[in-house]
Coordinates of C-alpha atoms in Angstrom, one line a residue:
X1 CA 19.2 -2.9 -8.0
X2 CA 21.9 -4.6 -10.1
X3 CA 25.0 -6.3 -8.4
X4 CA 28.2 -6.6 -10.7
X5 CA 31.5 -7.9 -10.7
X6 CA 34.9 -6.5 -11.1
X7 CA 38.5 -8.2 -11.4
X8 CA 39.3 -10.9 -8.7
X9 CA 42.0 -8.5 -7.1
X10 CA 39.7 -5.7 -6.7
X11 CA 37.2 -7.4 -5.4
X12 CA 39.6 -8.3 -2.7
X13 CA 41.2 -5.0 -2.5
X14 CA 37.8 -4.2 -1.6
X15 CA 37.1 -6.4 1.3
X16 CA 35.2 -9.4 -0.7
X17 CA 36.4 -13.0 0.3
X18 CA 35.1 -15.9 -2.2
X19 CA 35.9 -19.0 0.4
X20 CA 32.5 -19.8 -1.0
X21 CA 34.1 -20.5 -4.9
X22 CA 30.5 -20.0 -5.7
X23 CA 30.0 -16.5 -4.2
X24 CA 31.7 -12.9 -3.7
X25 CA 30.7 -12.4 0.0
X26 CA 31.6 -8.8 2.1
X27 CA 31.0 -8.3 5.5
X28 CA 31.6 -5.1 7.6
X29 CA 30.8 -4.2 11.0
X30 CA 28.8 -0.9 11.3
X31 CA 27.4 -1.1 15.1
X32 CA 27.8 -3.1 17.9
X33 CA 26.4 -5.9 17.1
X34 CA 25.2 -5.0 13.4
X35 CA 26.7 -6.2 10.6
X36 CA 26.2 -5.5 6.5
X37 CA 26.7 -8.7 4.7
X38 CA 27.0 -8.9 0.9
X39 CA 26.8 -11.9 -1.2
X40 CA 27.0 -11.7 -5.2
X41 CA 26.6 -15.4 -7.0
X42 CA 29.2 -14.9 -9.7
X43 CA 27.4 -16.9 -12.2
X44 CA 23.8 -15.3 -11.9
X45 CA 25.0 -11.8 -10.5
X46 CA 22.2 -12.0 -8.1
X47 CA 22.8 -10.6 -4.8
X48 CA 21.3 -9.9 -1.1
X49 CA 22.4 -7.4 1.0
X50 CA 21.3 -8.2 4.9
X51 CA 22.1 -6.3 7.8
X52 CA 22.2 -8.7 10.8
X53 CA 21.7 -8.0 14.2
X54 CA 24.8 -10.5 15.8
X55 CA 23.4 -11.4 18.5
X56 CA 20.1 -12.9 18.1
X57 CA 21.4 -13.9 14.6
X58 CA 18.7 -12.6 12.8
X59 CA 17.9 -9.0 10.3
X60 CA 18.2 -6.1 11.9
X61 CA 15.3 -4.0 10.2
X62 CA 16.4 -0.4 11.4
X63 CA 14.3 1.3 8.3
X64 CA 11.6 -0.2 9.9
X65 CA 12.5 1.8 13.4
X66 CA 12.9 4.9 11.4
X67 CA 9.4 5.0 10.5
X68 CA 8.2 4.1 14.0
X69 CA 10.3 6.3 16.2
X70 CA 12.5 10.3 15.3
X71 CA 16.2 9.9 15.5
X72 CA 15.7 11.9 18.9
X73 CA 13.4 9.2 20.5
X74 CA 15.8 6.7 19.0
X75 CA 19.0 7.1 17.9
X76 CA 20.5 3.8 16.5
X77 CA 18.6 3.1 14.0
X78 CA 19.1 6.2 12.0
X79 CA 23.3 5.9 12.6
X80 CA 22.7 2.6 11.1
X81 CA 21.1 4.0 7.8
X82 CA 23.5 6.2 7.6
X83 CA 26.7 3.8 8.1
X84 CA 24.2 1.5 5.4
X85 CA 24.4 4.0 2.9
X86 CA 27.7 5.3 3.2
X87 CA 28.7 1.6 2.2
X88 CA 26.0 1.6 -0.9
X89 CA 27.7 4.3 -1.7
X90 CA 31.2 3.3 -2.0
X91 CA 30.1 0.0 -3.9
X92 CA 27.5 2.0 -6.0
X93 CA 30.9 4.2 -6.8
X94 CA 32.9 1.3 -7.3
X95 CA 30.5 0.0 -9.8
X96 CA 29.7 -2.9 -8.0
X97 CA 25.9 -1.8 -7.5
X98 CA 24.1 0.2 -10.6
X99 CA 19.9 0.7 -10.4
X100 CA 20.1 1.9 -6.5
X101 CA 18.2 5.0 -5.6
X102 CA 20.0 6.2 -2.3
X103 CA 17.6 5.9 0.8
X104 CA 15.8 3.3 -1.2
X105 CA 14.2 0.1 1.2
X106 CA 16.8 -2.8 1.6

């Protein structure tokens, strides 16, 4: 997976916030309690995606619950992968991300 850059505007337009003047960061709710997070460095263009479970401030690994349980024995999880990938979508439309395979481990 590649992580790229566009114009400073669009990066806001897009929901990005560089408080960090080191960092493009993004951060959007996508459960209660579950977060995607974002950061690209802006000189390297490396990046890490995380999605955080909020309240015991720590990764949320719902791909891993997807293996262990069927979305009818456990539903969260897989509405969560699928709110994940919407968003690697949009940024993989966007341009921002290049080299994903949709589905592919975070």
């Amino acid at each position: 997976m590649k992580f790229h850059i566009l114009e400073d505007k669009q990066m806001r337009d897009i929901g990005f916030t560089d408080h960090v003047k080191s960092k493009w960061y993004f951060i959007k709710s996508i459960q209660p309690n579950i977060t995607f997070n974002l950061t690209i460095h802006k000189k390297s263009l490396k990046g890490e995606i995380d999605v955080l479970d909020e309240r015991y401030l720590q990764p949320y690994d719902y791909q891993y619950y997807m293996k262990a349980c069927t979305r009818e024995e456990l539903e969260f999880p897989y509405v969560t992968n699928d709110k994940v990938q919407e968003i690697m979508a949009n940024f993989i439309e966007q341009g921002i991300i290049t080299e994903y395979e949709m589905g592919s481990y975070i």
